[in-house]
Amino acid sequence: MAELKGLILSGGRGTRLRPITYTSAKQLVPVANKPVLFFGIEAMAQAGIRQVGIIIAPETGDEIRAAAGDGSRFGVEITYIVQDEPAGLAHAVLTAEPFLSDSPFVMYLGDNLLQGGMTELVAAFREHEPHALILLTSVPDPENYGVAELGPGGKGVVRLVEKPVDPPSDLALVGVYMFTPLIHTAAKAIQPSARGELEITDAIQWLVDEGRTVESHIVRGWWKDTGRLDDMLEANRLILETFERRVEGELIDAQVDGRVVVEPGAVLERATVRGPAIIGAGAVIRDAYIGPYTAVGAGCTVESAEVEHSILLEGSSVTNLDGRMESSLLGKDVRISRGARQPRAYRFMVGDNSEIGIL
């Protein structure tokens, strides 16, 4: 098999993560203080893929270019491909055809996280050389996904349906696909769906109908589509679970329990941090408690407050809260504070450059 290329889709508008995504690309929202997009790029590099194309939208493309750069720090070479409108995954494949040329490739949705990366899957694709290899996982709500129906004994893909009213199985397509160049022919042969998009499920179904080899692989580990708040927080939890303890910041009368990463330049003063958690570079945690599954971004301040199971983007502050903030996602440079009143629990999802004062 010829050398594989990679294609990462990062052009979506991220409507389910608003207001965060009014000012930032959803693929750059961090999980455990690392943009979700970077996990996909790193997974491709680990699988031996060196040429990576990233589909970007006109609205958020510059931000993604600035964040990921030329790919050299990941060990890949990145080519940016502008998709003028979000007209479906198969449309994205056609948009990237000049970059992909006649190479087989891996397509990865830029807001997805897959446990263990894709090294073994790429190896299986290279070994078996099917026309397409799709990843599937069992989900409780298959009507919200593209769904696969497999043949007898789970061998071969018989049918694919996009967001079916009556799902033929509970096996949803995970956001990782592997294709030969024949997918370009398939994408050109199909018509837009009822929602006006060229669906990748229709293109793969075309391959099935043409008698081409379409294999599937059931994902045994976890997979997360980080397009919603609860999924972001769960992905944050799962990634933090993999961390090893590393304390490089300054501790002043502070206590750090368990798997906690404290980046250089961070200061913990009269504070307690219980892992798994990460405190970003230059953050200040003073007279505060940081509970498990919390990612505090670079330059954040948490003072006289308690924060647990939350994500704070860089430059945000939570002060004088007199209660616990939990299951929250704060954008960049958010300010949350309150006066001295009865303690209570708070849950927030706040976009960038916001300020909330609680009386």
CSV table of C-alpha atoms in Angstrom, one decimal:
chain,number,residue,atom,x,y,z
A,1,MET,CA,0.0,0.0,0.0
A,2,ALA,CA,1.2,3.5,-0.9
A,3,GLU,CA,2.1,6.0,1.9
A,4,LEU,CA,-0.9,7.0,3.9
A,5,LYS,CA,-1.9,10.7,4.3
A,6,GLY,CA,-4.0,12.1,7.0
A,7,LEU,CA,-7.1,14.4,6.8
A,8,ILE,CA,-8.4,16.1,9.9
A,9,LEU,CA,-11.7,17.9,9.7
A,10,SER,CA,-11.7,21.2,11.7
A,11,GLY,CA,-14.2,23.3,9.9
A,12,GLY,CA,-17.4,22.8,11.9
A,13,ARG,CA,-19.1,25.8,13.6
A,14,GLY,CA,-19.4,24.1,17.0
A,15,THR,CA,-23.0,25.3,17.7
A,16,ARG,CA,-23.4,22.8,20.6
A,17,LEU,CA,-20.6,24.4,22.6
A,18,ARG,CA,-21.8,28.0,22.3
A,19,PRO,CA,-21.0,30.5,23.8
A,20,ILE,CA,-17.4,29.2,24.0
A,21,THR,CA,-17.3,28.7,20.2
A,22,TYR,CA,-18.6,32.2,19.4
A,23,THR,CA,-15.0,33.3,19.8
A,24,SER,CA,-12.9,30.2,19.4
A,25,ALA,CA,-12.9,27.1,17.1
A,26,LYS,CA,-14.4,24.1,18.9
A,27,GLN,CA,-11.3,22.0,18.0
A,28,LEU,CA,-9.1,24.3,20.0
A,29,VAL,CA,-11.1,24.1,23.2
A,30,PRO,CA,-8.7,22.3,25.5
A,31,VAL,CA,-9.0,18.9,27.3
A,32,ALA,CA,-6.5,18.6,30.2
A,33,ASN,CA,-5.0,21.9,29.0
A,34,LYS,CA,-4.3,20.6,25.4
A,35,PRO,CA,-6.5,21.6,22.4
A,36,VAL,CA,-8.6,18.6,21.3
A,37,LEU,CA,-7.2,19.0,17.7
A,38,PHE,CA,-3.7,18.3,18.9
A,39,PHE,CA,-4.7,14.8,20.1
A,40,GLY,CA,-5.7,13.9,16.6
A,41,ILE,CA,-2.5,15.3,15.1
A,42,GLU,CA,-0.4,13.5,17.6
A,43,ALA,CA,-2.3,10.2,17.0
A,44,MET,CA,-1.5,10.5,13.3
A,45,ALA,CA,2.2,11.2,14.0
A,46,GLN,CA,2.3,8.1,16.3
A,47,ALA,CA,0.8,6.0,13.5
A,48,GLY,CA,3.6,7.0,11.2
A,49,ILE,CA,1.6,9.5,9.1
A,50,ARG,CA,3.7,12.5,8.0
A,51,GLN,CA,1.6,14.4,5.5
A,52,VAL,CA,-1.5,15.8,7.2
A,53,GLY,CA,-4.2,18.0,5.6
A,54,ILE,CA,-6.5,20.0,7.9
A,55,ILE,CA,-9.8,21.2,6.6
A,56,ILE,CA,-10.6,24.7,8.0
A,57,ALA,CA,-13.5,27.1,7.7
A,58,PRO,CA,-13.0,30.7,6.6
A,59,GLU,CA,-14.2,31.9,10.0
A,60,THR,CA,-11.9,30.0,12.3
A,61,GLY,CA,-9.1,28.9,9.9
A,62,ASP,CA,-6.6,31.6,10.9
A,63,GLU,CA,-6.9,30.7,14.6
A,64,ILE,CA,-6.3,27.0,13.8
A,65,ARG,CA,-3.3,27.9,11.6
A,66,ALA,CA,-1.8,30.0,14.4
A,67,ALA,CA,-2.3,27.2,17.0
A,68,ALA,CA,-1.1,24.2,15.0
A,69,GLY,CA,1.5,25.9,12.8
A,70,ASP,CA,3.3,24.0,10.1
A,71,GLY,CA,3.1,20.7,12.1
A,72,SER,CA,6.9,20.5,12.8
A,73,ARG,CA,6.5,20.3,16.5
A,74,PHE,CA,4.2,17.2,16.1
A,75,GLY,CA,6.6,15.6,13.6
A,76,VAL,CA,4.2,16.1,10.6
A,77,GLU,CA,3.9,18.5,7.7
A,78,ILE,CA,0.5,20.3,7.8
A,79,THR,CA,-1.3,21.5,4.7
A,80,TYR,CA,-4.4,23.7,5.3
A,81,ILE,CA,-7.4,23.3,3.1
A,82,VAL,CA,-10.3,25.8,3.2
A,83,GLN,CA,-13.8,24.4,2.9
A,84,ASP,CA,-16.0,27.4,2.1
A,85,GLU,CA,-19.2,25.9,3.6
A,86,PRO,CA,-19.9,22.9,5.9
A,87,ALA,CA,-21.5,20.8,3.2
A,88,GLY,CA,-20.8,17.4,4.7
A,89,LEU,CA,-17.9,15.0,5.3
A,90,ALA,CA,-17.9,13.7,1.8
A,91,HIS,CA,-17.8,17.2,0.5
A,92,ALA,CA,-14.7,17.8,2.7
A,93,VAL,CA,-13.1,14.7,1.0
A,94,LEU,CA,-13.7,16.2,-2.4
A,95,THR,CA,-12.4,19.6,-1.2
A,96,ALA,CA,-9.2,17.8,-0.1
A,97,GLU,CA,-8.8,15.8,-3.3
A,98,PRO,CA,-6.0,17.9,-4.7
A,99,PHE,CA,-4.0,17.3,-1.5
A,100,LEU,CA,-4.9,13.6,-1.2
A,101,SER,CA,-4.4,12.8,-4.9
A,102,ASP,CA,-4.1,9.1,-5.3
A,103,SER,CA,-3.0,8.3,-1.8
A,104,PRO,CA,-4.9,6.2,0.7
A,105,PHE,CA,-5.7,8.2,3.8
A,106,VAL,CA,-7.1,8.4,7.3
A,107,MET,CA,-9.9,10.8,7.9
A,108,TYR,CA,-10.3,12.0,11.5
A,109,LEU,CA,-12.9,14.4,12.9
A,110,GLY,CA,-11.0,17.1,14.7
A,111,ASP,CA,-13.3,17.3,17.8
A,112,ASN,CA,-13.1,13.6,18.5
A,113,LEU,CA,-10.9,11.7,21.0
A,114,LEU,CA,-10.1,8.0,20.7
A,115,GLN,CA,-8.4,6.0,23.4
A,116,GLY,CA,-5.1,4.5,22.4
A,117,GLY,CA,-4.9,6.5,19.1
A,118,MET,CA,-4.9,4.8,15.7
A,119,THR,CA,-1.6,3.0,15.3
A,120,GLU,CA,-3.1,-0.5,15.4
A,121,LEU,CA,-6.0,0.5,13.1
A,122,VAL,CA,-3.6,1.9,10.5
A,123,ALA,CA,-1.6,-1.3,10.7
A,124,ALA,CA,-4.7,-3.3,10.1
A,125,PHE,CA,-5.7,-1.1,7.1
A,126,ARG,CA,-2.3,-1.5,5.6
A,127,GLU,CA,-2.3,-5.3,6.1
A,128,HIS,CA,-5.8,-6.1,4.8
A,129,GLU,CA,-6.1,-3.3,2.2
A,130,PRO,CA,-9.9,-2.9,2.1
A,131,HIS,CA,-11.4,0.0,0.1
A,132,ALA,CA,-12.6,1.4,3.4
A,133,LEU,CA,-12.3,0.7,7.1
A,134,ILE,CA,-14.8,2.3,9.5
A,135,LEU,CA,-14.6,2.4,13.3
A,136,LEU,CA,-17.8,1.6,15.2
A,137,THR,CA,-18.8,1.7,18.8
A,138,SER,CA,-22.0,0.7,20.7
A,139,VAL,CA,-24.0,3.8,21.9
A,140,PRO,CA,-27.2,4.1,23.8
A,141,ASP,CA,-28.7,6.7,21.4
A,142,PRO,CA,-27.8,5.5,17.8
A,143,GLU,CA,-30.5,7.7,16.3
A,144,ASN,CA,-28.1,10.6,16.8
A,145,TYR,CA,-25.3,9.1,14.7
A,146,GLY,CA,-24.4,7.4,11.5
A,147,VAL,CA,-25.2,3.7,12.2
A,148,ALA,CA,-23.9,0.5,10.6
A,149,GLU,CA,-25.6,-2.8,10.0
A,150,LEU,CA,-23.2,-5.7,9.8
A,151,GLY,CA,-23.5,-9.0,8.0
A,152,PRO,CA,-23.8,-12.5,9.6
A,153,GLY,CA,-21.3,-13.0,12.3
A,154,GLY,CA,-20.4,-9.3,12.3
A,155,LYS,CA,-18.5,-9.7,9.1
A,156,GLY,CA,-18.6,-6.9,6.5
A,157,VAL,CA,-20.7,-3.8,6.4
A,158,VAL,CA,-24.2,-4.3,4.8
A,159,ARG,CA,-25.8,-1.0,5.3
A,160,LEU,CA,-25.1,2.5,6.6
A,161,VAL,CA,-27.8,5.0,7.7
A,162,GLU,CA,-27.2,8.6,8.8
A,163,LYS,CA,-29.2,9.5,12.0
A,164,PRO,CA,-31.9,6.9,11.4
A,165,VAL,CA,-35.4,7.2,13.0
A,166,ASP,CA,-35.4,3.4,13.4
A,167,PRO,CA,-31.7,2.4,13.9
A,168,PRO,CA,-30.8,-1.1,12.4
A,169,SER,CA,-28.2,-1.5,15.2
A,170,ASP,CA,-26.6,0.4,18.1
A,171,LEU,CA,-23.2,0.6,16.3
A,172,ALA,CA,-22.4,4.2,15.6
A,173,LEU,CA,-19.6,5.4,13.3
A,174,VAL,CA,-16.7,6.8,15.3
A,175,GLY,CA,-15.1,9.8,13.8
A,176,VAL,CA,-12.2,7.9,12.2
A,177,TYR,CA,-12.3,6.5,8.7
A,178,MET,CA,-9.7,4.9,6.4
A,179,PHE,CA,-10.1,5.1,2.6
A,180,THR,CA,-8.4,4.3,-0.7
A,181,PRO,CA,-8.7,6.9,-3.5
A,182,LEU,CA,-11.9,5.2,-4.6
A,183,ILE,CA,-13.8,7.3,-2.0
A,184,HIS,CA,-13.4,10.3,-4.4
A,185,THR,CA,-15.4,8.4,-7.1
A,186,ALA,CA,-18.0,7.5,-4.5
A,187,ALA,CA,-18.3,11.1,-3.2
A,188,LYS,CA,-18.9,12.3,-6.7
A,189,ALA,CA,-21.5,9.7,-7.4
A,190,ILE,CA,-23.9,10.5,-4.5
A,191,GLN,CA,-26.5,13.3,-4.1
A,192,PRO,CA,-26.9,15.7,-1.2
A,193,SER,CA,-29.0,14.3,1.7
A,194,ALA,CA,-32.3,15.8,2.9
A,195,ARG,CA,-30.2,18.3,5.0
A,196,GLY,CA,-28.3,19.4,1.9
A,197,GLU,CA,-25.0,17.7,2.7
A,198,LEU,CA,-22.9,15.1,1.0
A,199,GLU,CA,-22.9,12.4,3.7
A,200,ILE,CA,-19.9,10.2,4.1
A,201,THR,CA,-22.3,7.4,5.1
A,202,ASP,CA,-23.8,7.6,1.6
A,203,ALA,CA,-20.4,7.5,0.0
A,204,ILE,CA,-19.4,4.4,2.0
A,205,GLN,CA,-22.8,2.9,1.1
A,206,TRP,CA,-22.0,3.4,-2.6
A,207,LEU,CA,-18.8,1.4,-2.1
A,208,VAL,CA,-20.9,-1.4,-0.4
A,209,ASP,CA,-23.4,-1.4,-3.2
A,210,GLU,CA,-20.6,-1.5,-5.8
A,211,GLY,CA,-19.3,-4.7,-4.1
A,212,ARG,CA,-16.2,-3.1,-2.8
A,213,THR,CA,-14.6,-4.3,0.5
A,214,VAL,CA,-15.7,-2.3,3.5
A,215,GLU,CA,-14.4,-3.6,6.8
A,216,SER,CA,-15.3,-2.4,10.3
A,217,HIS,CA,-13.5,-2.4,13.6
A,218,ILE,CA,-15.4,-2.2,16.9
A,219,VAL,CA,-13.7,0.2,19.3
A,220,ARG,CA,-13.3,-1.5,22.7
A,221,GLY,CA,-11.9,1.5,24.6
A,222,TRP,CA,-13.5,4.9,25.0
A,223,TRP,CA,-14.3,7.3,22.3
A,224,LYS,CA,-15.6,10.8,22.8
A,225,ASP,CA,-17.2,13.4,20.5
A,226,THR,CA,-16.4,16.6,22.4
A,227,GLY,CA,-19.1,18.7,20.8
A,228,ARG,CA,-21.1,19.1,24.0
A,229,LEU,CA,-20.3,20.3,27.5
A,230,ASP,CA,-20.9,17.0,29.3
A,231,ASP,CA,-18.7,15.2,26.7
A,232,MET,CA,-15.9,17.8,27.1
A,233,LEU,CA,-16.0,17.3,30.9
A,234,GLU,CA,-16.0,13.5,30.5
A,235,ALA,CA,-13.1,13.6,28.0
A,236,ASN,CA,-11.2,15.9,30.4
A,237,ARG,CA,-11.8,13.3,33.2
A,238,LEU,CA,-10.6,10.4,31.0
A,239,ILE,CA,-7.4,12.1,29.9
A,240,LEU,CA,-6.6,13.3,33.4
A,241,GLU,CA,-6.9,9.7,34.5
A,242,THR,CA,-3.8,8.9,32.4
A,243,PHE,CA,-1.6,11.5,34.0
A,244,GLU,CA,1.4,10.8,36.2
A,245,ARG,CA,2.2,13.1,39.1
A,246,ARG,CA,4.5,16.0,38.2
A,247,VAL,CA,5.0,19.1,40.4
A,248,GLU,CA,7.2,21.8,38.9
A,249,GLY,CA,5.5,24.9,40.3
A,250,GLU,CA,5.9,26.6,43.7
A,251,LEU,CA,4.1,25.2,46.8
A,252,ILE,CA,3.7,27.5,49.8
A,253,ASP,CA,1.8,25.8,52.7
A,254,ALA,CA,0.0,23.9,50.0
A,255,GLN,CA,-1.1,20.2,49.8
A,256,VAL,CA,-1.1,18.2,46.6
A,257,ASP,CA,-2.7,14.8,46.7
A,258,GLY,CA,-2.5,12.1,44.0
A,259,ARG,CA,-2.0,12.5,40.3
A,260,VAL,CA,-1.5,16.2,39.9
A,261,VAL,CA,0.5,18.1,37.3
A,262,VAL,CA,1.6,21.6,38.4
A,263,GLU,CA,3.3,23.3,35.5
A,264,PRO,CA,6.4,25.6,35.9
A,265,GLY,CA,5.6,29.1,37.1
A,266,ALA,CA,2.3,28.1,38.9
A,267,VAL,CA,2.0,29.1,42.5
A,268,LEU,CA,-0.1,27.2,45.1
A,269,GLU,CA,-0.4,29.1,48.4
A,270,ARG,CA,-2.5,27.8,51.3
A,271,ALA,CA,-4.2,25.6,48.8
A,272,THR,CA,-5.2,21.9,48.4
A,273,VAL,CA,-5.3,20.2,45.0
A,274,ARG,CA,-6.6,16.7,44.8
A,275,GLY,CA,-5.9,14.8,41.6
A,276,PRO,CA,-6.3,13.8,38.9
A,277,ALA,CA,-5.9,17.5,38.0
A,278,ILE,CA,-3.6,19.9,36.1
A,279,ILE,CA,-2.6,23.4,37.1
A,280,GLY,CA,-1.3,25.4,34.1
A,281,ALA,CA,1.9,27.5,33.9
A,282,GLY,CA,1.7,30.8,35.7
A,283,ALA,CA,-1.6,29.9,37.4
A,284,VAL,CA,-2.2,31.1,41.0
A,285,ILE,CA,-4.2,29.0,43.4
A,286,ARG,CA,-4.5,30.8,46.8
A,287,ASP,CA,-6.7,29.9,49.8
A,288,ALA,CA,-8.5,27.5,47.5
A,289,TYR,CA,-9.5,23.9,46.9
A,290,ILE,CA,-9.1,22.3,43.5
A,291,GLY,CA,-10.9,19.0,43.3
A,292,PRO,CA,-10.5,16.0,41.0
A,293,TYR,CA,-11.0,16.1,37.3
A,294,THR,CA,-10.2,19.8,37.0
A,295,ALA,CA,-8.0,21.5,34.4
A,296,VAL,CA,-6.9,25.0,35.3
A,297,GLY,CA,-5.4,26.8,32.3
A,298,ALA,CA,-2.2,28.9,32.1
A,299,GLY,CA,-2.4,32.2,33.9
A,300,CYS,CA,-5.6,31.4,35.7
A,301,THR,CA,-6.4,32.6,39.3
A,302,VAL,CA,-8.5,30.7,41.8
A,303,GLU,CA,-8.7,32.4,45.1
A,304,SER,CA,-11.0,31.9,48.1
A,305,ALA,CA,-13.0,29.4,46.1
A,306,GLU,CA,-13.5,25.7,45.4
A,307,VAL,CA,-13.5,24.2,41.9
A,308,GLU,CA,-14.1,20.6,40.9
A,309,HIS,CA,-14.7,18.6,37.7
A,310,SER,CA,-14.3,21.7,35.6
A,311,ILE,CA,-12.2,23.2,32.8
A,312,LEU,CA,-10.9,26.8,33.0
A,313,LEU,CA,-9.3,28.2,29.9
A,314,GLU,CA,-6.3,30.5,30.1
A,315,GLY,CA,-6.5,33.8,31.9
A,316,SER,CA,-9.7,33.1,33.8
A,317,SER,CA,-10.3,33.7,37.5
A,318,VAL,CA,-12.7,32.5,40.1
A,319,THR,CA,-12.5,34.5,43.3
A,320,ASN,CA,-14.4,34.9,46.6
A,321,LEU,CA,-17.0,32.4,45.5
A,322,ASP,CA,-18.0,31.3,49.0
A,323,GLY,CA,-19.1,28.0,47.5
A,324,ARG,CA,-18.1,25.3,45.1
A,325,MET,CA,-18.1,25.6,41.3
A,326,GLU,CA,-18.4,22.2,39.6
A,327,SER,CA,-19.0,20.7,36.2
A,328,SER,CA,-18.2,24.0,34.5
A,329,LEU,CA,-16.4,25.2,31.4
A,330,LEU,CA,-15.1,28.8,31.5
A,331,GLY,CA,-13.7,30.5,28.3
A,332,LYS,CA,-10.6,32.6,28.1
A,333,ASP,CA,-10.3,35.6,30.4
A,334,VAL,CA,-13.5,35.0,32.3
A,335,ARG,CA,-14.0,36.6,35.7
A,336,ILE,CA,-16.3,35.0,38.3
A,337,SER,CA,-16.7,36.4,41.8
A,338,ARG,CA,-19.2,36.9,44.5
A,339,GLY,CA,-19.7,38.6,47.9
A,340,ALA,CA,-20.1,36.9,51.2
A,341,ARG,CA,-23.4,35.1,51.3
A,342,GLN,CA,-24.7,31.6,52.0
A,343,PRO,CA,-22.5,29.0,50.3
A,344,ARG,CA,-23.9,27.1,47.4
A,345,ALA,CA,-22.8,25.1,44.4
A,346,TYR,CA,-22.5,26.7,40.9
A,347,ARG,CA,-22.4,25.4,37.4
A,348,PHE,CA,-21.3,27.6,34.5
A,349,MET,CA,-20.6,27.5,30.8
A,350,VAL,CA,-19.2,30.9,30.0
A,351,GLY,CA,-17.7,32.3,26.8
A,352,ASP,CA,-14.5,34.2,26.4
A,353,ASN,CA,-13.9,37.7,27.9
A,354,SER,CA,-16.9,37.5,30.2
A,355,GLU,CA,-17.5,38.7,33.8
A,356,ILE,CA,-20.0,37.4,36.3
A,357,GLY,CA,-20.4,39.0,39.7
A,358,ILE,CA,-22.7,37.2,42.1
A,359,LEU,CA,-24.3,39.2,44.9
